[in-house]
Structures are given as structure tokens and as C-alpha cells.
Amino acid sequence: MDHFTYQDGVMHAEDVPLPLIAEQVGTPVYVYSRATLERHARVFREALEGVPDKLIAFAVKSNPNLAVLKVLGRQGMGADVVSVGEMRRALAAGIAPEMIVFSGVGKTAAEMAAALEAGIGQFNIESEEEGVELAAIAAARGLTAQCTLRINPDVDAGTHDKISTGKADNKFGVPISEAGQIFGALSRLAGINLRGVAVHIGSQLADLAPLETAFAKLGTLVEALRGAGHTITHVDLGGGLGVPYRVGEVLPAPAEYGAMVARVTRDWGVKLIFEPGRVIAGNAGVLLTRVVRVKRGINDPFVIVDAAMNDLARPALYGAYHHFEAVVPRGAGMRANIVGPICETGDTFAMGRECDLLEAGDLAVFRTAGAYGATMASSYNSRGFVAEVLVDGDRFAVVADRIEAGAIMDAERVPEWLA
Ligand code: LLP
């Protein structure tokens, strides 16, 4: 459930009419709802009530906006980060360092040092090589990094290939067949305390079965590691729960996920870490856009909007569906190709889509844009970076300025020898 609803025929974010935001901030603009973020955080937390000892660390990559992180931090969430940039955002939003988990397959030495110095709670080590390097960096500083070893369980998550992370040929984690040996080698090093294992098999999962398979494999591994004399106190189960993008689409509810987790992990006797991203932020945001013009087509007309693939990359990258609706529907429909202004055919949000009847100047939204939306924006075609707004009841604030194309150009230099 979200808080983007029609009131008197006009789409609102909570109690703010979207035309007001368009008028004051311009378009395209991402609009987030605080009440929706809080609701999703609460639902996820309640779904895990059967898990006694846990940390829920929001996957910052899904929406790193400072105000969004502030809202979620106040809901008791920690942060899952994959770069020092994300770590600094989590800290700036007031999230305690011990509630920050550092994942990612390419942590640089400088990033590991910065994270150690910030005192973050956990590193998820992705390879033996990385573990050795982290141990040396920590030992040189007289510090001990708290770590889990990320396992690649070789489970097909059944999601889009580009966001699947748990198959043997994906770059993430160490092969489960070698996990015992690598765990043994790393656990002997000074500078790290290897206290558990981690897994994350992919994103936008529409089925709990692959997750359960991966978790069960992890359970077996935990037993084997304990059998080999290791102390296992933490297991990180990653994120991945899918959300509905289409009207009427039904996905596993957080409560079903929570029940499955509680059942599978009942006897593990560990602290569990969760890294949800999309399920918290996805339906808490829309991308508000204005129709530039409607162009006749051979078949369907092209509705050309002022948002483009540089603002919302998911359709171009993954062929992803984002529901598209008029902000002030006329009560009639049309079949249209929804496209942006960028000069490549990939800048297409939808082909042959049944949608509200739209004319030049109308406002419309792409729904479910709160996760992996603004954060994946670029300035392709010398378009600026899109602005972001957070709504709270009947008030709203710009929480990320639009960065105009001119500001990006200002950061460029022509060398003297070309002048
Ligand atoms: N933990 C790790 C280690 C991850 O790699 C990810 C996502 C998450 C947690 C959060 O997963 P979530 O709960 O959001 O599914 N740009 C793509 C999604 C990439 C996800 C990458 N990793 C998209 O727009 O669909």
C-alpha cells in the first residue's frame, strides 16, 4: 500500500496535489512519500517479529537520498552500503556506524580503511583475496574488522539476468563448495573476526523458493563450520524481496517471507542481518513528468514525456515495466508508445501501452520509482540530474536540487593547449 492516490480527480502524494509540486519544482521530479516509507519499514519489521535477534539494514543503493535515509534511520534501520560514498551518506543521516554493513565485490583498500576508521559494524567479505587485504589493513591499525564471508550458493533466483547474483558464474561471494576451506584460512588471520556468513541471490524476487533453498544451504554450511570448530554468531540474509510493479500483480508478502525465514533459521542461534532495498523504497516514490507533445505514429501515437532514460533507467536497462498514469485523468484512455526525448530508441518506457488519454502539457507519473530510480540517473544527452521531493502529510520539501546541465559543464575544463 502506498500514499499516491486520487483526491477529487487529482493524484496526490499524501495530501499534496502533484500539480503543485510540478509548478513549484518543475518536472521531471521524483516524489517520495514519508508515510509510505515508514509504513514499509514497519511492515518489514513486523514481518520479522519471529526472529529474535536481528539488524535490518536498508540497502542504500536503492535510494541513497539523505532525507530518505533520515526517515528510515528513525525507523530503527541500519544501512547496507557498497561504497564509501554510501557509507558517508548513512553516517550523515545519523545512522550509527555499528549499524552499517559494507557489502560489495570491489572494495578498495582506501574504502576498507575509511570504513574501519568509521567503526562500521560489519564487512561482508566477497573473496579470499579481499579478506587477506582487509585483515592486513586492520592489523596495521591495531583494529579488528567484524566480518562475514559472502557465499555464492549457486541458486537461480529466477529474476532478470542482470540482477541475479547467486549463480555460480556471477561475480559475487565465494563458491559454496570452497567456503569451508576459505573460511578456515581467513579465520586464522589477525585483523579480522570472521563470525558468520552472508548471502544475497538477487533482486525483485517473485518467488520465495530460491531464497529458501539458498538459506537452507547456508544453514547446512553453518553447521559444517561449527563442526570444524568455528564460532558462528551472525548470518546476513541479504535483500531481494520483489514488489508489485503492475496493477493487481501479487508477490510474496513480507509476512510470508518473515515466516519462511523464522522457520528455516529457527535453530541457527545467530543474529540475522537483512538488507532490504526495493521492498522499502520502491512503491514509496513516483517519477512525475510532463508530456512535451503527442506525435502521430504509424500505429500508436508517441507520448513524448520530459523524463527520459537518464532519469529512470530501468525500462531501458532491464525492459522493466513502470505503471504510467495521468495526474488528472480525463476519464478516457488511449494506446500509446511512451518515450523520452533522448536520441536513442532505448529511451522508450513502454510500447503499445493502454493508458490514460494524454495531451501536450499534461502531467503523468511513472509509479514504483522510489527504488533504483534517481540513484541510477545520469546526465546523458547533457540533461541535468533530476530533482527529488519528500512529502510529509500536507507539506513537502525539495530533498535534492535539480543539477542543471550547466553546472555539470562548469566542472569541465578545456586545457590551455586547446584554447
Ligand atoms: N544486498 C546486496 C548485497 C545487494 O546487492 C542488493 C541489491 C540488496 C541487498 C538489495 O536488494 P533489494 O532488496 O533492493 O532487491 N538496479 C536494479 C537492482 C539492482 C540490485 C542490486 N543489489 C534494478 O533497478 O532492478
Short mmCIF file of C-alpha atoms and ligand atoms in Angstrom, two decimals:
data_model
loop_
_atom_site.label_atom_id
_atom_site.label_comp_id
_atom_site.label_asym_id
_atom_site.label_seq_id
_atom_site.Cartn_x
_atom_site.Cartn_y
_atom_site.Cartn_z
CA MET A 1 0.00 0.00 0.00
CA ASP A 2 1.22 3.48 -0.80
CA HIS A 3 0.07 7.06 -0.36
CA PHE A 4 -0.20 8.10 -4.02
CA THR A 5 -3.94 8.32 -4.52
CA TYR A 6 -6.51 10.41 -6.38
CA GLN A 7 -8.39 13.03 -4.40
CA ASP A 8 -11.10 14.88 -6.34
CA GLY A 9 -9.67 13.54 -9.58
CA VAL A 10 -6.12 14.73 -8.95
CA MET A 11 -3.27 12.46 -7.94
CA HIS A 12 -1.80 13.42 -4.58
CA ALA A 13 1.26 12.32 -2.70
CA GLU A 14 -0.24 12.03 0.78
CA ASP A 15 -2.13 15.36 1.00
CA VAL A 16 -0.11 17.28 -1.57
CA PRO A 17 -1.51 17.59 -5.11
CA LEU A 18 1.17 16.63 -7.61
CA PRO A 19 0.44 19.64 -9.88
CA LEU A 20 1.58 21.88 -7.01
CA ILE A 21 4.96 20.13 -6.90
CA ALA A 22 5.29 20.30 -10.69
CA GLU A 23 4.55 24.01 -10.61
CA GLN A 24 6.99 24.83 -7.81
CA VAL A 25 9.85 22.40 -8.54
CA GLY A 26 9.42 21.70 -12.24
CA THR A 27 9.50 18.35 -13.99
CA PRO A 28 10.77 15.70 -14.21
CA VAL A 29 10.95 15.22 -10.45
CA TYR A 30 10.97 12.23 -8.14
CA VAL A 31 8.37 12.47 -5.37
CA TYR A 32 8.69 10.30 -2.25
CA SER A 33 6.12 9.77 0.48
CA ARG A 34 7.37 9.70 4.05
CA ALA A 35 4.25 7.87 5.30
CA THR A 36 4.81 5.14 2.71
CA LEU A 37 8.49 4.73 3.61
CA GLU A 38 7.55 4.48 7.29
CA ARG A 39 4.76 2.05 6.57
CA HIS A 40 7.04 -0.24 4.55
CA ALA A 41 9.71 -0.13 7.26
CA ARG A 42 7.11 -1.05 9.87
CA VAL A 43 5.59 -3.86 7.79
CA PHE A 44 9.02 -5.37 7.15
CA ARG A 45 9.95 -5.12 10.85
CA GLU A 46 6.66 -6.67 11.94
CA ALA A 47 7.09 -9.47 9.39
CA LEU A 48 10.30 -10.43 11.19
CA GLU A 49 8.86 -10.43 14.68
CA GLY A 50 9.53 -14.19 14.80
CA VAL A 51 13.27 -13.51 14.51
CA PRO A 52 14.56 -12.65 17.98
CA ASP A 53 17.96 -11.10 17.23
CA LYS A 54 18.28 -9.05 14.05
CA LEU A 55 19.51 -5.95 12.25
CA ILE A 56 17.52 -4.56 9.33
CA ALA A 57 19.98 -2.62 7.20
CA PHE A 58 18.37 -0.63 4.37
CA ALA A 59 20.14 -1.19 1.04
CA VAL A 60 21.30 2.38 0.44
CA LYS A 61 21.91 1.70 -3.25
CA SER A 62 18.17 1.52 -3.81
CA ASN A 63 17.61 5.09 -2.62
CA PRO A 64 20.55 6.99 -1.12
CA ASN A 65 18.77 10.32 -0.68
CA LEU A 66 19.78 11.80 2.69
CA ALA A 67 16.23 12.67 3.71
CA VAL A 68 15.03 9.17 2.83
CA LEU A 69 17.88 7.69 4.91
CA LYS A 70 16.93 10.01 7.76
CA VAL A 71 13.32 8.77 7.69
CA LEU A 72 14.42 5.13 7.66
CA GLY A 73 17.14 5.62 10.28
CA ARG A 74 14.47 6.99 12.60
CA GLN A 75 12.54 3.79 12.00
CA GLY A 76 15.45 1.93 13.55
CA MET A 77 17.02 0.78 10.31
CA GLY A 78 20.74 0.37 9.79
CA ALA A 79 22.37 0.62 6.37
CA ASP A 80 23.81 -1.79 3.83
CA VAL A 81 26.40 0.14 1.83
CA VAL A 82 28.57 -0.77 -1.14
CA SER A 83 30.92 2.21 -1.32
CA VAL A 84 32.43 4.83 0.93
CA GLY A 85 30.11 7.31 -0.73
CA GLU A 86 27.11 5.35 0.54
CA MET A 87 28.72 4.92 3.96
CA ARG A 88 29.18 8.67 4.28
CA ARG A 89 25.53 9.20 3.38
CA ALA A 90 24.36 6.72 6.03
CA LEU A 91 26.56 8.39 8.66
CA ALA A 92 25.41 11.87 7.58
CA ALA A 93 21.81 10.72 8.02
CA GLY A 94 22.60 9.81 11.61
CA ILE A 95 22.75 6.03 11.23
CA ALA A 96 25.12 4.63 13.88
CA PRO A 97 28.35 3.17 12.45
CA GLU A 98 27.77 -0.14 14.22
CA MET A 99 24.51 -0.48 12.25
CA ILE A 100 26.31 -0.21 8.92
CA VAL A 101 27.20 -3.27 6.84
CA PHE A 102 29.69 -2.94 3.97
CA SER A 103 28.96 -5.28 1.03
CA GLY A 104 30.40 -5.21 -2.48
CA VAL A 105 32.77 -7.17 -4.63
CA GLY A 106 35.32 -4.42 -5.29
CA LYS A 107 36.01 -2.62 -2.02
CA THR A 108 39.26 -0.72 -2.50
CA ALA A 109 41.97 -0.56 0.16
CA ALA A 110 41.13 3.11 0.73
CA GLU A 111 37.45 2.27 1.20
CA MET A 112 38.19 -0.52 3.66
CA ALA A 113 40.47 1.77 5.65
CA ALA A 114 37.85 4.52 5.74
CA ALA A 115 35.16 2.07 6.86
CA LEU A 116 37.42 0.67 9.58
CA GLU A 117 38.19 4.15 10.82
CA ALA A 118 34.49 4.99 10.87
CA GLY A 119 33.94 1.92 13.05
CA ILE A 120 31.29 0.23 10.91
CA GLY A 121 29.61 -2.86 12.29
CA GLN A 122 30.33 -5.48 9.66
CA PHE A 123 32.20 -6.20 6.45
CA ASN A 124 30.76 -8.82 4.11
CA ILE A 125 33.93 -10.24 2.55
CA GLU A 126 33.43 -11.31 -1.06
CA SER A 127 36.66 -13.25 -1.73
CA GLU A 128 39.66 -14.76 -0.03
CA GLU A 129 41.82 -12.06 -1.64
CA GLU A 130 39.67 -9.29 -0.18
CA GLY A 131 39.71 -10.91 3.27
CA VAL A 132 43.51 -11.09 3.29
CA GLU A 133 43.75 -7.44 2.26
CA LEU A 134 41.20 -6.27 4.85
CA ALA A 135 42.97 -8.23 7.60
CA ALA A 136 46.29 -6.55 6.78
CA ILE A 137 44.74 -3.07 6.68
CA ALA A 138 43.01 -3.60 10.03
CA ALA A 139 46.01 -5.24 11.73
CA ALA A 140 48.26 -2.35 10.64
CA ARG A 141 45.90 -0.04 12.51
CA GLY A 142 45.59 -2.28 15.55
CA LEU A 143 41.91 -2.81 14.72
CA THR A 144 39.73 -5.87 14.28
CA ALA A 145 37.15 -5.89 11.48
CA GLN A 146 33.93 -7.78 12.26
CA CYS A 147 33.23 -9.89 9.19
CA THR A 148 31.05 -12.41 7.46
CA LEU A 149 32.06 -14.35 4.37
CA ARG A 150 29.67 -13.94 1.45
CA ILE A 151 28.71 -17.27 -0.02
CA ASN A 152 27.68 -17.86 -3.61
CA PRO A 153 25.14 -20.67 -3.15
CA ASP A 154 24.66 -21.37 -6.87
CA VAL A 155 20.91 -20.85 -6.75
CA ASP A 156 18.97 -19.38 -9.66
CA ALA A 157 16.86 -16.59 -8.20
CA GLY A 158 14.56 -16.67 -11.24
CA THR A 159 14.86 -12.94 -11.80
CA HIS A 160 16.29 -10.77 -14.61
CA ASP A 161 19.81 -11.96 -15.51
CA LYS A 162 21.33 -8.54 -14.82
CA ILE A 163 20.13 -8.51 -11.21
CA SER A 164 20.76 -12.15 -10.38
CA THR A 165 23.72 -12.52 -8.02
CA GLY A 166 23.69 -16.05 -6.61
CA LYS A 167 24.55 -18.25 -9.57
CA ALA A 168 27.98 -19.89 -9.74
CA ASP A 169 29.08 -17.73 -12.66
CA ASN A 170 28.01 -14.45 -11.02
CA LYS A 171 30.88 -12.40 -9.61
CA PHE A 172 29.59 -12.36 -6.04
CA GLY A 173 30.79 -14.28 -2.99
CA VAL A 174 32.90 -17.43 -2.75
CA PRO A 175 31.68 -20.73 -4.18
CA ILE A 176 29.84 -22.67 -1.52
CA SER A 177 31.97 -25.72 -2.35
CA GLU A 178 35.11 -23.80 -1.28
CA ALA A 179 33.53 -21.89 1.60
CA GLY A 180 34.80 -24.20 4.36
CA GLN A 181 38.39 -24.03 3.21
CA ILE A 182 38.36 -20.23 2.62
CA PHE A 183 36.61 -19.63 5.96
CA GLY A 184 39.31 -21.70 7.66
CA ALA A 185 42.13 -19.77 6.02
CA LEU A 186 40.66 -16.32 6.75
CA SER A 187 39.70 -17.16 10.33
CA ARG A 188 43.37 -17.59 11.21
CA LEU A 189 44.26 -14.01 10.25
CA ALA A 190 44.83 -11.24 12.76
CA GLY A 191 42.83 -8.08 11.99
CA ILE A 192 39.53 -9.79 11.22
CA ASN A 193 36.99 -11.62 13.33
CA LEU A 194 35.17 -13.90 10.91
CA ARG A 195 31.94 -14.52 12.75
CA GLY A 196 29.48 -15.67 10.12
CA VAL A 197 28.31 -15.93 6.54
CA ALA A 198 26.26 -13.81 4.13
CA VAL A 199 24.16 -14.43 1.05
CA HIS A 200 22.21 -12.35 -1.48
CA ILE A 201 20.96 -14.15 -4.56
CA GLY A 202 19.31 -11.34 -6.50
CA SER A 203 16.70 -8.63 -6.59
CA GLN A 204 12.99 -8.35 -7.49
CA LEU A 205 12.41 -11.98 -6.50
CA ALA A 206 8.87 -13.07 -7.29
CA ASP A 207 9.14 -16.42 -5.54
CA LEU A 208 10.36 -17.36 -2.07
CA ALA A 209 11.51 -20.85 -3.08
CA PRO A 210 15.00 -19.88 -4.36
CA LEU A 211 15.56 -17.80 -1.22
CA GLU A 212 14.56 -20.73 0.96
CA THR A 213 16.89 -23.02 -0.98
CA ALA A 214 19.78 -20.58 -0.52
CA PHE A 215 19.04 -20.11 3.19
CA ALA A 216 18.85 -23.87 3.73
CA LYS A 217 22.23 -24.31 2.04
CA LEU A 218 23.59 -21.64 4.36
CA GLY A 219 22.15 -23.46 7.37
CA THR A 220 23.98 -26.62 6.36
CA LEU A 221 27.17 -24.62 5.90
CA VAL A 222 26.82 -23.02 9.36
CA GLU A 223 26.56 -26.50 10.88
CA ALA A 224 29.63 -27.67 8.99
CA LEU A 225 31.63 -24.60 10.01
CA ARG A 226 30.67 -25.13 13.64
CA GLY A 227 31.62 -28.76 13.27
CA ALA A 228 35.05 -27.59 12.14
CA GLY A 229 35.40 -25.59 15.33
CA HIS A 230 34.36 -22.11 14.14
CA THR A 231 32.16 -19.80 16.20
CA ILE A 232 29.27 -18.58 14.08
CA THR A 233 27.20 -15.76 15.60
CA HIS A 234 25.97 -13.77 12.57
CA VAL A 235 24.25 -14.63 9.30
CA ASP A 236 23.37 -11.96 6.72
CA LEU A 237 20.43 -12.97 4.52
CA GLY A 238 20.68 -10.02 2.09
CA GLY A 239 17.68 -8.42 0.41
CA GLY A 240 15.82 -9.25 -2.77
CA LEU A 241 12.11 -9.33 -1.96
CA GLY A 242 10.18 -8.21 -5.04
CA VAL A 243 7.44 -5.59 -5.22
CA PRO A 244 4.39 -5.27 -7.49
CA TYR A 245 5.06 -3.01 -10.49
CA ARG A 246 1.81 -3.86 -12.29
CA VAL A 247 -1.71 -3.22 -11.08
CA GLY A 248 -3.02 -6.40 -9.49
CA GLU A 249 0.37 -8.15 -9.50
CA VAL A 250 0.74 -10.33 -6.42
CA LEU A 251 4.15 -11.03 -4.89
CA PRO A 252 5.12 -12.82 -1.71
CA ALA A 253 4.17 -10.56 1.19
CA PRO A 254 6.82 -9.56 3.72
CA ALA A 255 4.85 -11.62 6.28
CA GLU A 256 5.28 -14.78 4.18
CA TYR A 257 8.98 -14.02 3.79
CA GLY A 258 9.29 -13.45 7.55
CA ALA A 259 7.51 -16.71 8.36
CA MET A 260 9.78 -18.63 5.96
CA VAL A 261 12.90 -17.04 7.47
CA ALA A 262 11.78 -17.77 11.02
CA ARG A 263 11.08 -21.40 10.10
CA VAL A 264 14.33 -22.02 8.23
CA THR A 265 16.60 -20.26 10.73
CA ARG A 266 14.86 -21.39 13.94
CA ASP A 267 17.76 -23.46 15.25
CA TRP A 268 20.64 -21.37 13.99
CA GLY A 269 21.17 -19.41 17.21
CA VAL A 270 22.62 -16.38 15.42
CA LYS A 271 21.91 -12.70 14.90
CA LEU A 272 20.32 -12.27 11.45
CA ILE A 273 21.03 -9.29 9.23
CA PHE A 274 18.62 -8.23 6.46
CA GLU A 275 19.36 -5.85 3.58
CA PRO A 276 16.01 -4.86 2.05
CA GLY A 277 16.01 -2.08 -0.53
CA ARG A 278 13.25 -2.20 -3.12
CA VAL A 279 10.57 -3.53 -0.78
CA ILE A 280 11.05 -0.46 1.42
CA ALA A 281 11.54 2.29 -1.15
CA GLY A 282 10.08 1.05 -4.46
CA ASN A 283 6.45 1.96 -4.05
CA ALA A 284 7.27 4.97 -1.87
CA GLY A 285 8.18 7.06 -4.91
CA VAL A 286 6.91 8.17 -8.31
CA LEU A 287 8.61 9.99 -11.16
CA LEU A 288 6.46 12.98 -12.06
CA THR A 289 6.77 14.06 -15.68
CA ARG A 290 5.08 16.37 -18.18
CA VAL A 291 4.01 15.46 -21.68
CA VAL A 292 6.07 17.51 -24.16
CA ARG A 293 3.91 16.57 -27.13
CA VAL A 294 1.98 13.72 -28.65
CA LYS A 295 3.32 12.70 -32.04
CA ARG A 296 1.31 10.73 -34.59
CA GLY A 297 2.71 7.24 -35.24
CA ILE A 298 2.17 4.69 -37.98
CA ASN A 299 0.36 2.58 -35.42
CA ASP A 300 0.13 4.03 -31.94
CA PRO A 301 0.91 7.66 -31.15
CA PHE A 302 4.13 8.53 -29.31
CA VAL A 303 3.54 10.25 -25.99
CA ILE A 304 6.82 12.13 -25.55
CA VAL A 305 7.41 12.99 -21.90
CA ASP A 306 10.10 15.22 -20.39
CA ALA A 307 11.53 12.34 -18.33
CA ALA A 308 13.97 10.06 -20.10
CA MET A 309 16.14 7.00 -19.70
CA ASN A 310 18.78 9.13 -17.99
CA ASP A 311 16.26 9.91 -15.21
CA LEU A 312 14.74 6.42 -14.92
CA ALA A 313 17.00 3.82 -16.48
CA ARG A 314 15.16 0.62 -15.53
CA PRO A 315 12.99 0.23 -18.66
CA ALA A 316 15.98 0.79 -20.96
CA LEU A 317 18.33 -1.41 -18.91
CA TYR A 318 16.08 -4.30 -17.94
CA GLY A 319 12.96 -3.87 -20.06
CA ALA A 320 11.27 -3.08 -16.74
CA TYR A 321 7.59 -2.18 -16.50
CA HIS A 322 6.62 1.02 -14.68
CA HIS A 323 2.94 1.77 -14.43
CA PHE A 324 2.12 5.07 -16.16
CA GLU A 325 -0.86 7.21 -15.21
CA ALA A 326 -2.19 10.71 -15.75
CA VAL A 327 -2.13 13.01 -12.74
CA VAL A 328 -5.54 14.41 -13.74
CA PRO A 329 -7.21 11.63 -15.76
CA ARG A 330 -9.83 12.73 -18.30
CA GLY A 331 -11.77 9.52 -17.93
CA ALA A 332 -10.77 8.33 -21.40
CA GLY A 333 -7.94 6.06 -22.46
CA MET A 334 -5.51 5.63 -25.33
CA ARG A 335 -2.94 3.14 -26.59
CA ALA A 336 0.43 4.77 -26.90
CA ASN A 337 4.16 4.40 -27.02
CA ILE A 338 5.59 6.24 -24.03
CA VAL A 339 9.00 7.68 -24.85
CA GLY A 340 11.52 10.22 -23.60
CA PRO A 341 13.37 12.88 -25.61
CA ILE A 342 16.77 11.13 -25.71
CA CYS A 343 18.23 10.30 -29.08
CA GLU A 344 18.15 6.55 -28.99
CA THR A 345 15.36 4.06 -29.36
CA GLY A 346 16.27 2.59 -25.97
CA ASP A 347 14.71 5.71 -24.46
CA THR A 348 11.32 4.01 -24.50
CA PHE A 349 9.30 3.48 -21.34
CA ALA A 350 6.59 1.39 -22.97
CA MET A 351 5.30 0.34 -26.40
CA GLY A 352 1.64 -0.15 -27.16
CA ARG A 353 0.64 0.67 -23.60
CA GLU A 354 -3.02 1.18 -22.65
CA CYS A 355 -3.00 4.36 -20.56
CA ASP A 356 -4.97 7.49 -19.72
CA LEU A 357 -5.65 9.84 -22.60
CA LEU A 358 -2.87 12.42 -22.57
CA GLU A 359 -2.21 15.68 -24.40
CA ALA A 360 0.75 18.04 -24.55
CA GLY A 361 1.25 19.78 -21.22
CA ASP A 362 -0.43 17.08 -19.13
CA LEU A 363 1.26 15.66 -16.06
CA ALA A 364 1.77 11.94 -15.58
CA VAL A 365 3.66 9.62 -13.26
CA PHE A 366 5.74 6.50 -13.52
CA ARG A 367 4.97 4.52 -10.40
CA THR A 368 7.24 2.34 -8.28
CA ALA A 369 10.15 4.66 -8.92
CA GLY A 370 11.31 5.09 -5.33
CA ALA A 371 13.96 2.35 -5.64
CA TYR A 372 16.67 2.28 -8.30
CA GLY A 373 15.24 5.47 -9.81
CA ALA A 374 17.04 8.75 -9.10
CA THR A 375 20.08 6.87 -7.86
CA MET A 376 20.68 5.41 -11.34
CA ALA A 377 20.27 8.74 -13.13
CA SER A 378 22.92 10.08 -15.47
CA SER A 379 23.39 13.28 -17.44
CA TYR A 380 23.29 11.60 -20.86
CA ASN A 381 22.37 13.96 -23.70
CA SER A 382 23.57 16.79 -21.41
CA ARG A 383 20.40 16.63 -19.43
CA GLY A 384 20.81 17.62 -15.79
CA PHE A 385 20.23 15.44 -12.74
CA VAL A 386 16.60 15.19 -11.77
CA ALA A 387 15.30 16.84 -8.55
CA GLU A 388 13.79 14.91 -5.64
CA VAL A 389 10.97 15.91 -3.27
CA LEU A 390 9.82 14.37 0.00
CA VAL A 391 6.18 14.74 1.02
CA ASP A 392 5.05 14.59 4.63
CA GLY A 393 1.29 14.99 5.08
CA ASP A 394 0.36 18.34 3.58
CA ARG A 395 3.91 19.67 3.34
CA PHE A 396 6.77 18.92 1.01
CA ALA A 397 10.42 19.80 0.61
CA VAL A 398 12.99 19.60 -2.17
CA VAL A 399 15.42 16.99 -0.81
CA ALA A 400 17.74 17.01 -3.82
CA ASP A 401 18.20 20.05 -6.03
CA ARG A 402 17.96 19.66 -9.75
CA ILE A 403 21.53 19.81 -11.04
CA GLU A 404 21.32 21.76 -14.25
CA ALA A 405 23.33 20.69 -17.29
CA GLY A 406 25.25 23.96 -16.99
CA ALA A 407 26.57 23.02 -13.55
CA ILE A 408 27.94 19.79 -14.97
CA MET A 409 29.59 21.70 -17.81
CA ASP A 410 31.12 24.08 -15.26
CA ALA A 411 33.08 21.13 -13.82
CA GLU A 412 34.77 20.54 -17.18
CA ARG A 413 37.98 22.20 -18.36
CA VAL A 414 39.47 22.90 -21.77
CA PRO A 415 43.27 22.62 -21.43
CA GLU A 416 45.32 25.64 -22.29
CA TRP A 417 46.89 23.83 -25.25
CA LEU A 418 43.46 23.63 -26.88
CA ALA A 419 42.42 27.18 -26.11
N1 LLP B 1 22.15 -6.58 -0.57
C1 LLP B 1 23.01 -6.72 -1.60
C2 LLP B 1 24.33 -7.31 -1.36
C3 LLP B 1 22.63 -6.30 -2.88
O1 LLP B 1 23.47 -6.46 -3.90
C4 LLP B 1 21.35 -5.74 -3.09
C5 LLP B 1 20.93 -5.29 -4.42
C6 LLP B 1 20.50 -5.60 -1.98
C7 LLP B 1 20.93 -6.04 -0.74
C8 LLP B 1 19.13 -5.00 -2.08
O2 LLP B 1 18.28 -5.75 -2.87
P1 LLP B 1 16.72 -5.41 -2.95
O3 LLP B 1 16.10 -5.71 -1.61
O4 LLP B 1 16.57 -3.99 -3.31
O5 LLP B 1 16.23 -6.32 -4.01
N2 LLP B 1 19.24 -1.74 -10.31
C9 LLP B 1 18.45 -2.96 -10.24
C10 LLP B 1 18.57 -3.65 -8.90
C11 LLP B 1 19.97 -4.00 -8.50
C12 LLP B 1 20.08 -4.66 -7.16
C13 LLP B 1 21.48 -4.82 -6.75
N3 LLP B 1 21.67 -5.37 -5.47
C14 LLP B 1 17.01 -2.64 -10.59
O6 LLP B 1 16.71 -1.49 -10.87
O7 LLP B 1 16.17 -3.53 -10.62
#
